[in-house]
Amino acid sequence: MTSSLGRKLLRRLRRQAEVAGVLEHMPESHLPEDRLPIRPTAQQLREATAAVESRHVRDADELAGLLLAVDRDGDPELLAGTGQLLMQASPRVWLLLDDAIRRACWHAPSWSAVAVQRLSHGESSAFGLTLTASHPDGHVREASVAHLAELHDDLAMPALTLRASDWVSQVRDRARSALEHRLGELSGTTLVATAGVALALRDRRVGRWLADRIDSVFREGPPELLTAALAAPDWRTRRSAHLTALAAGRLDLAQMLHGARHDGDLLTRIRCAEAAVRTATAAGSVHLVRPLLSSSTAMVRAEAVHTLAREGDIAPAVASLAERNPVVRAVAQAALRRAGSDPVEHYRRLLTTPLPQPGAIAGLGETGTADDARLIAPWLEHPQPRGRAEAVRALRRLGAADPDTLAAMLTDPSGSVTRQVVIALRPWASRLDLQRLRDLLDESNPQHIRMAGYRLLYERDTWTRLLIDLELVADPSPAMRSRAGNDITVWLTREAATTYSVPHGRTADALAERLSVAQDLLGPDRVRLLRFHLGLKPSSDT
């Protein structure tokens, strides 16, 4: 079969020598020069792979060039090490390499020609076949798949997986036929490498075929394969394995709890927690879900609090009243109300402690009344930024925010605090001291303080907003310049036509002066539009 395939391939490639490179009889010294790196090192390959893993897409081209150079040099030790490196690579690396190798082939005509000659004679290594399986020529890819189908090498599986969703039906069908025979013989390691790539391709037009078969392995395959998939580094593999196995009833309570507490995928944690709660409840062993109270996921903690409270154990709900997450607090508050207890009394007690948690301050703001402002106000000086921010938020929710007190907090060293202060002061923006807000814009202030001043000046009135924008378009801070320039554009395109008034007196003069100063930065067209909508006379310069 191999020799027949080789002859067929060479006949096809002779008609397109510019794709394949050169004919078999041409001396290697006459081959066109490749644009490939010199002999790569194992360290270079590891660093290049890590760069692609880190979402540096452009680095995939560098890695592809290095891989072609490894195959060109043929060092057995480096070939073996690089193969192992690829087996450990994420699906992201494989998908990016599939495109990058195809691009790299156009810059490596000599490598391409030699690789095709080896392929036609059945002399390609597993590593070489993995590369030619991503060749731009469909005939080469088809021939590579045919040879990979005969290899019992783990490296063949990710390459065949990629080709199972190839856009050329002949390549795709041959790869699927090879995979169909191998799916029943997978080891845990090979399944993990194959599943990650297959599931990453699921959303492609012809990518569902193998992903569906991988799901069937999770649903019906050997337990050891499912165990390997549940612990896979790739999140798609773990998610698919957990969700498919849960639907098929293949996970026990211990596995559910482990997934709910430790898996890195949010959806997996939530679904495992829900399943664990159902399983423990059905078995009359709700106490077994207590470990979920220490989960890093708020929804999982909330589920545990709700379940335990429903079974009469409200102690976790009481302990969760001061939770950082508002969802968990809300579940805890509801649990106490169902048990006949008022959560506000618990919060009032918590705020009389020497240093209440920020969650307790937030909870009183959610459940208390305006009279509780006296308990909250002292914690505007909470030593933790989150405590001060929650105190501001709580006072606003209770309708007890004092603008004079809060205005003094606009210079708080924490941006999270000033953001809450700005939200609380917006209704009073037009009544705040104008010069005090302008002072916040001083270039010596930290960025979050300058932004707090800008946002309140923005809320003050239209003309103050535009005047501040015109002043800031030349600001040294890129963030402030961008914010001001974008706001001018927004006003011109969305609001100017429905602003049925114009500035007068000193305000008009100040705007005209700022327009004259900023016209080089804004451009003549925007300046002309601004003058028109502001009712200002056209400048002789514009």
PDB file of N, CA and C in Angstrom, residues 35-38 40 44-45 47-53 55-70 86 92-108 111 131 134:
ATOM      1  N   ARG A  35      13.910  29.405   4.876  1.00  0.00           N
ATOM      2  CA  ARG A  35      14.017  30.440   5.911  1.00  0.00           C
ATOM      3  C   ARG A  35      13.640  29.808   7.249  1.00  0.00           C
ATOM      4  N   LEU A  36      14.525  28.947   7.722  1.00  0.00           N
ATOM      5  CA  LEU A  36      14.326  28.250   8.982  1.00  0.00           C
ATOM      6  C   LEU A  36      15.479  28.573   9.917  1.00  0.00           C
ATOM      7  N   PRO A  37      15.247  28.478  11.230  1.00  0.00           N
ATOM      8  CA  PRO A  37      16.333  28.753  12.183  1.00  0.00           C
ATOM      9  C   PRO A  37      17.420  27.700  12.101  1.00  0.00           C
ATOM     10  N   ILE A  38      18.590  28.056  12.637  1.00  0.00           N
ATOM     11  CA  ILE A  38      19.664  27.077  12.727  1.00  0.00           C
ATOM     12  C   ILE A  38      19.275  26.024  13.759  1.00  0.00           C
ATOM     13  N   PRO A  40      17.911  24.027  16.406  1.00  0.00           N
ATOM     14  CA  PRO A  40      17.285  24.466  17.661  1.00  0.00           C
ATOM     15  C   PRO A  40      17.812  23.668  18.849  1.00  0.00           C
ATOM     16  N   GLN A  44      15.168  26.211  23.633  1.00  0.00           N
ATOM     17  CA  GLN A  44      14.434  27.082  22.711  1.00  0.00           C
ATOM     18  C   GLN A  44      13.031  26.543  22.444  1.00  0.00           C
ATOM     19  N   LEU A  45      12.946  25.251  22.258  1.00  0.00           N
ATOM     20  CA  LEU A  45      11.651  24.633  21.972  1.00  0.00           C
ATOM     21  C   LEU A  45      10.707  24.751  23.171  1.00  0.00           C
ATOM     22  N   GLU A  47      10.807  27.065  25.513  1.00  0.00           N
ATOM     23  CA  GLU A  47      10.420  28.467  25.670  1.00  0.00           C
ATOM     24  C   GLU A  47       9.403  28.888  24.611  1.00  0.00           C
ATOM     25  N   ALA A  48       9.595  28.423  23.384  1.00  0.00           N
ATOM     26  CA  ALA A  48       8.663  28.777  22.310  1.00  0.00           C
ATOM     27  C   ALA A  48       7.287  28.166  22.568  1.00  0.00           C
ATOM     28  N   THR A  49       7.270  26.922  23.049  1.00  0.00           N
ATOM     29  CA  THR A  49       5.985  26.278  23.365  1.00  0.00           C
ATOM     30  C   THR A  49       5.290  27.007  24.509  1.00  0.00           C
ATOM     31  N   ALA A  50       6.051  27.387  25.521  1.00  0.00           N
ATOM     32  CA  ALA A  50       5.473  28.119  26.652  1.00  0.00           C
ATOM     33  C   ALA A  50       4.899  29.459  26.203  1.00  0.00           C
ATOM     34  N   ALA A  51       5.553  30.112  25.245  1.00  0.00           N
ATOM     35  CA  ALA A  51       5.056  31.391  24.742  1.00  0.00           C
ATOM     36  C   ALA A  51       3.708  31.217  24.048  1.00  0.00           C
ATOM     37  N   VAL A  52       3.571  30.139  23.269  1.00  0.00           N
ATOM     38  CA  VAL A  52       2.292  29.883  22.606  1.00  0.00           C
ATOM     39  C   VAL A  52       1.222  29.532  23.643  1.00  0.00           C
ATOM     40  N   GLU A  53       1.609  28.764  24.654  1.00  0.00           N
ATOM     41  CA  GLU A  53       0.677  28.430  25.737  1.00  0.00           C
ATOM     42  C   GLU A  53       0.167  29.687  26.433  1.00  0.00           C
ATOM     43  N   ARG A  55      -0.676  32.391  25.225  1.00  0.00           N
ATOM     44  CA  ARG A  55      -1.575  33.145  24.351  1.00  0.00           C
ATOM     45  C   ARG A  55      -0.863  34.176  23.489  1.00  0.00           C
ATOM     46  N   HIS A  56       0.410  33.987  23.236  1.00  0.00           N
ATOM     47  CA  HIS A  56       1.114  34.827  22.271  1.00  0.00           C
ATOM     48  C   HIS A  56       0.983  34.167  20.896  1.00  0.00           C
ATOM     49  N   VAL A  57      -0.051  34.545  20.165  1.00  0.00           N
ATOM     50  CA  VAL A  57      -0.385  33.862  18.911  1.00  0.00           C
ATOM     51  C   VAL A  57       0.759  33.945  17.912  1.00  0.00           C
ATOM     52  N   ARG A  58       1.410  35.089  17.839  1.00  0.00           N
ATOM     53  CA  ARG A  58       2.485  35.251  16.858  1.00  0.00           C
ATOM     54  C   ARG A  58       3.629  34.277  17.096  1.00  0.00           C
ATOM     55  N   ASP A  59       3.793  33.840  18.331  1.00  0.00           N
ATOM     56  CA  ASP A  59       4.885  32.918  18.630  1.00  0.00           C
ATOM     57  C   ASP A  59       4.661  31.537  18.032  1.00  0.00           C
ATOM     58  N   ALA A  60       3.442  31.238  17.583  1.00  0.00           N
ATOM     59  CA  ALA A  60       3.189  29.949  16.944  1.00  0.00           C
ATOM     60  C   ALA A  60       3.999  29.815  15.661  1.00  0.00           C
ATOM     61  N   ASP A  61       4.208  30.927  14.938  1.00  0.00           N
ATOM     62  CA  ASP A  61       5.016  30.878  13.721  1.00  0.00           C
ATOM     63  C   ASP A  61       6.470  30.547  14.044  1.00  0.00           C
ATOM     64  N   GLU A  62       6.960  31.123  15.148  1.00  0.00           N
ATOM     65  CA  GLU A  62       8.337  30.813  15.553  1.00  0.00           C
ATOM     66  C   GLU A  62       8.463  29.345  15.937  1.00  0.00           C
ATOM     67  N   LEU A  63       7.497  28.846  16.693  1.00  0.00           N
ATOM     68  CA  LEU A  63       7.538  27.447  17.104  1.00  0.00           C
ATOM     69  C   LEU A  63       7.453  26.521  15.895  1.00  0.00           C
ATOM     70  N   ALA A  64       6.610  26.855  14.924  1.00  0.00           N
ATOM     71  CA  ALA A  64       6.498  26.023  13.721  1.00  0.00           C
ATOM     72  C   ALA A  64       7.827  25.946  12.988  1.00  0.00           C
ATOM     73  N   GLY A  65       8.522  27.082  12.868  1.00  0.00           N
ATOM     74  CA  GLY A  65       9.828  27.082  12.218  1.00  0.00           C
ATOM     75  C   GLY A  65      10.832  26.215  12.950  1.00  0.00           C
ATOM     76  N   LEU A  66      10.794  26.265  14.274  1.00  0.00           N
ATOM     77  CA  LEU A  66      11.702  25.437  15.069  1.00  0.00           C
ATOM     78  C   LEU A  66      11.407  23.952  14.863  1.00  0.00           C
ATOM     79  N   LEU A  67      10.126  23.599  14.799  1.00  0.00           N
ATOM     80  CA  LEU A  67       9.763  22.195  14.605  1.00  0.00           C
ATOM     81  C   LEU A  67      10.218  21.679  13.248  1.00  0.00           C
ATOM     82  N   LEU A  68      10.058  22.491  12.212  1.00  0.00           N
ATOM     83  CA  LEU A  68      10.540  22.089  10.891  1.00  0.00           C
ATOM     84  C   LEU A  68      12.050  21.918  10.894  1.00  0.00           C
ATOM     85  N   ALA A  69      12.747  22.799  11.633  1.00  0.00           N
ATOM     86  CA  ALA A  69      14.203  22.692  11.722  1.00  0.00           C
ATOM     87  C   ALA A  69      14.625  21.430  12.464  1.00  0.00           C
ATOM     88  N   VAL A  70      13.866  21.049  13.489  1.00  0.00           N
ATOM     89  CA  VAL A  70      14.159  19.799  14.212  1.00  0.00           C
ATOM     90  C   VAL A  70      14.032  18.616  13.266  1.00  0.00           C
ATOM     91  N   LEU A  86       5.405  17.982  22.535  1.00  0.00           N
ATOM     92  CA  LEU A  86       4.127  18.176  21.848  1.00  0.00           C
ATOM     93  C   LEU A  86       3.015  17.357  22.499  1.00  0.00           C
ATOM     94  N   ARG A  92      -4.628  24.289  22.614  1.00  0.00           N
ATOM     95  CA  ARG A  92      -4.389  25.593  21.994  1.00  0.00           C
ATOM     96  C   ARG A  92      -3.132  25.550  21.130  1.00  0.00           C
ATOM     97  N   VAL A  93      -2.068  24.943  21.632  1.00  0.00           N
ATOM     98  CA  VAL A  93      -0.821  24.857  20.881  1.00  0.00           C
ATOM     99  C   VAL A  93      -1.027  24.075  19.592  1.00  0.00           C
ATOM    100  N   TRP A  94      -1.726  22.946  19.687  1.00  0.00           N
ATOM    101  CA  TRP A  94      -1.952  22.127  18.490  1.00  0.00           C
ATOM    102  C   TRP A  94      -2.760  22.883  17.439  1.00  0.00           C
ATOM    103  N   LEU A  95      -3.796  23.577  17.855  1.00  0.00           N
ATOM    104  CA  LEU A  95      -4.633  24.297  16.887  1.00  0.00           C
ATOM    105  C   LEU A  95      -3.862  25.434  16.225  1.00  0.00           C
ATOM    106  N   LEU A  96      -3.058  26.155  17.002  1.00  0.00           N
ATOM    107  CA  LEU A  96      -2.279  27.250  16.426  1.00  0.00           C
ATOM    108  C   LEU A  96      -1.171  26.712  15.522  1.00  0.00           C
ATOM    109  N   LEU A  97      -0.577  25.587  15.930  1.00  0.00           N
ATOM    110  CA  LEU A  97       0.481  25.007  15.098  1.00  0.00           C
ATOM    111  C   LEU A  97      -0.061  24.503  13.761  1.00  0.00           C
ATOM    112  N   ASP A  98      -1.283  24.010  13.761  1.00  0.00           N
ATOM    113  CA  ASP A  98      -1.864  23.516  12.517  1.00  0.00           C
ATOM    114  C   ASP A  98      -1.841  24.596  11.433  1.00  0.00           C
ATOM    115  N   ASP A  99      -2.194  25.821  11.820  1.00  0.00           N
ATOM    116  CA  ASP A  99      -2.144  26.941  10.873  1.00  0.00           C
ATOM    117  C   ASP A  99      -0.712  27.412  10.636  1.00  0.00           C
ATOM    118  N   ALA A 100       0.069  27.461  11.709  1.00  0.00           N
ATOM    119  CA  ALA A 100       1.423  28.005  11.602  1.00  0.00           C
ATOM    120  C   ALA A 100       2.324  27.117  10.741  1.00  0.00           C
ATOM    121  N   ILE A 101       2.201  25.810  10.865  1.00  0.00           N
ATOM    122  CA  ILE A 101       3.013  24.896  10.043  1.00  0.00           C
ATOM    123  C   ILE A 101       2.649  25.067   8.571  1.00  0.00           C
ATOM    124  N   ARG A 102       1.379  25.244   8.309  1.00  0.00           N
ATOM    125  CA  ARG A 102       0.951  25.445   6.922  1.00  0.00           C
ATOM    126  C   ARG A 102       1.601  26.702   6.337  1.00  0.00           C
ATOM    127  N   ARG A 103       1.653  27.764   7.144  1.00  0.00           N
ATOM    128  CA  ARG A 103       2.326  28.996   6.677  1.00  0.00           C
ATOM    129  C   ARG A 103       3.827  28.774   6.530  1.00  0.00           C
ATOM    130  N   ALA A 104       4.415  28.061   7.489  1.00  0.00           N
ATOM    131  CA  ALA A 104       5.865  27.859   7.479  1.00  0.00           C
ATOM    132  C   ALA A 104       6.320  27.070   6.259  1.00  0.00           C
ATOM    133  N   CYS A 105       5.475  26.190   5.745  1.00  0.00           N
ATOM    134  CA  CYS A 105       5.861  25.378   4.579  1.00  0.00           C
ATOM    135  C   CYS A 105       6.189  26.242   3.368  1.00  0.00           C
ATOM    136  N   TRP A 106       5.492  27.366   3.228  1.00  0.00           N
ATOM    137  CA  TRP A 106       5.756  28.243   2.080  1.00  0.00           C
ATOM    138  C   TRP A 106       7.135  28.889   2.176  1.00  0.00           C
ATOM    139  N   HIS A 107       7.672  28.987   3.387  1.00  0.00           N
ATOM    140  CA  HIS A 107       9.002  29.582   3.579  1.00  0.00           C
ATOM    141  C   HIS A 107      10.084  28.509   3.699  1.00  0.00           C
ATOM    142  N   ALA A 108       9.709  27.256   3.525  1.00  0.00           N
ATOM    143  CA  ALA A 108      10.682  26.165   3.646  1.00  0.00           C
ATOM    144  C   ALA A 108      10.504  25.189   2.494  1.00  0.00           C
ATOM    145  N   TRP A 111      12.725  21.953   2.820  1.00  0.00           N
ATOM    146  CA  TRP A 111      12.201  21.011   3.811  1.00  0.00           C
ATOM    147  C   TRP A 111      10.964  20.321   3.267  1.00  0.00           C
ATOM    148  N   LEU A 131       4.118  16.738  11.193  1.00  0.00           N
ATOM    149  CA  LEU A 131       4.291  18.034  10.527  1.00  0.00           C
ATOM    150  C   LEU A 131       3.654  18.044   9.144  1.00  0.00           C
ATOM    151  N   SER A 134      -0.028  18.716   8.440  1.00  0.00           N
ATOM    152  CA  SER A 134      -0.536  20.089   8.380  1.00  0.00           C
ATOM    153  C   SER A 134      -0.041  20.825   7.144  1.00  0.00           C
TER     154      SER A 134
END
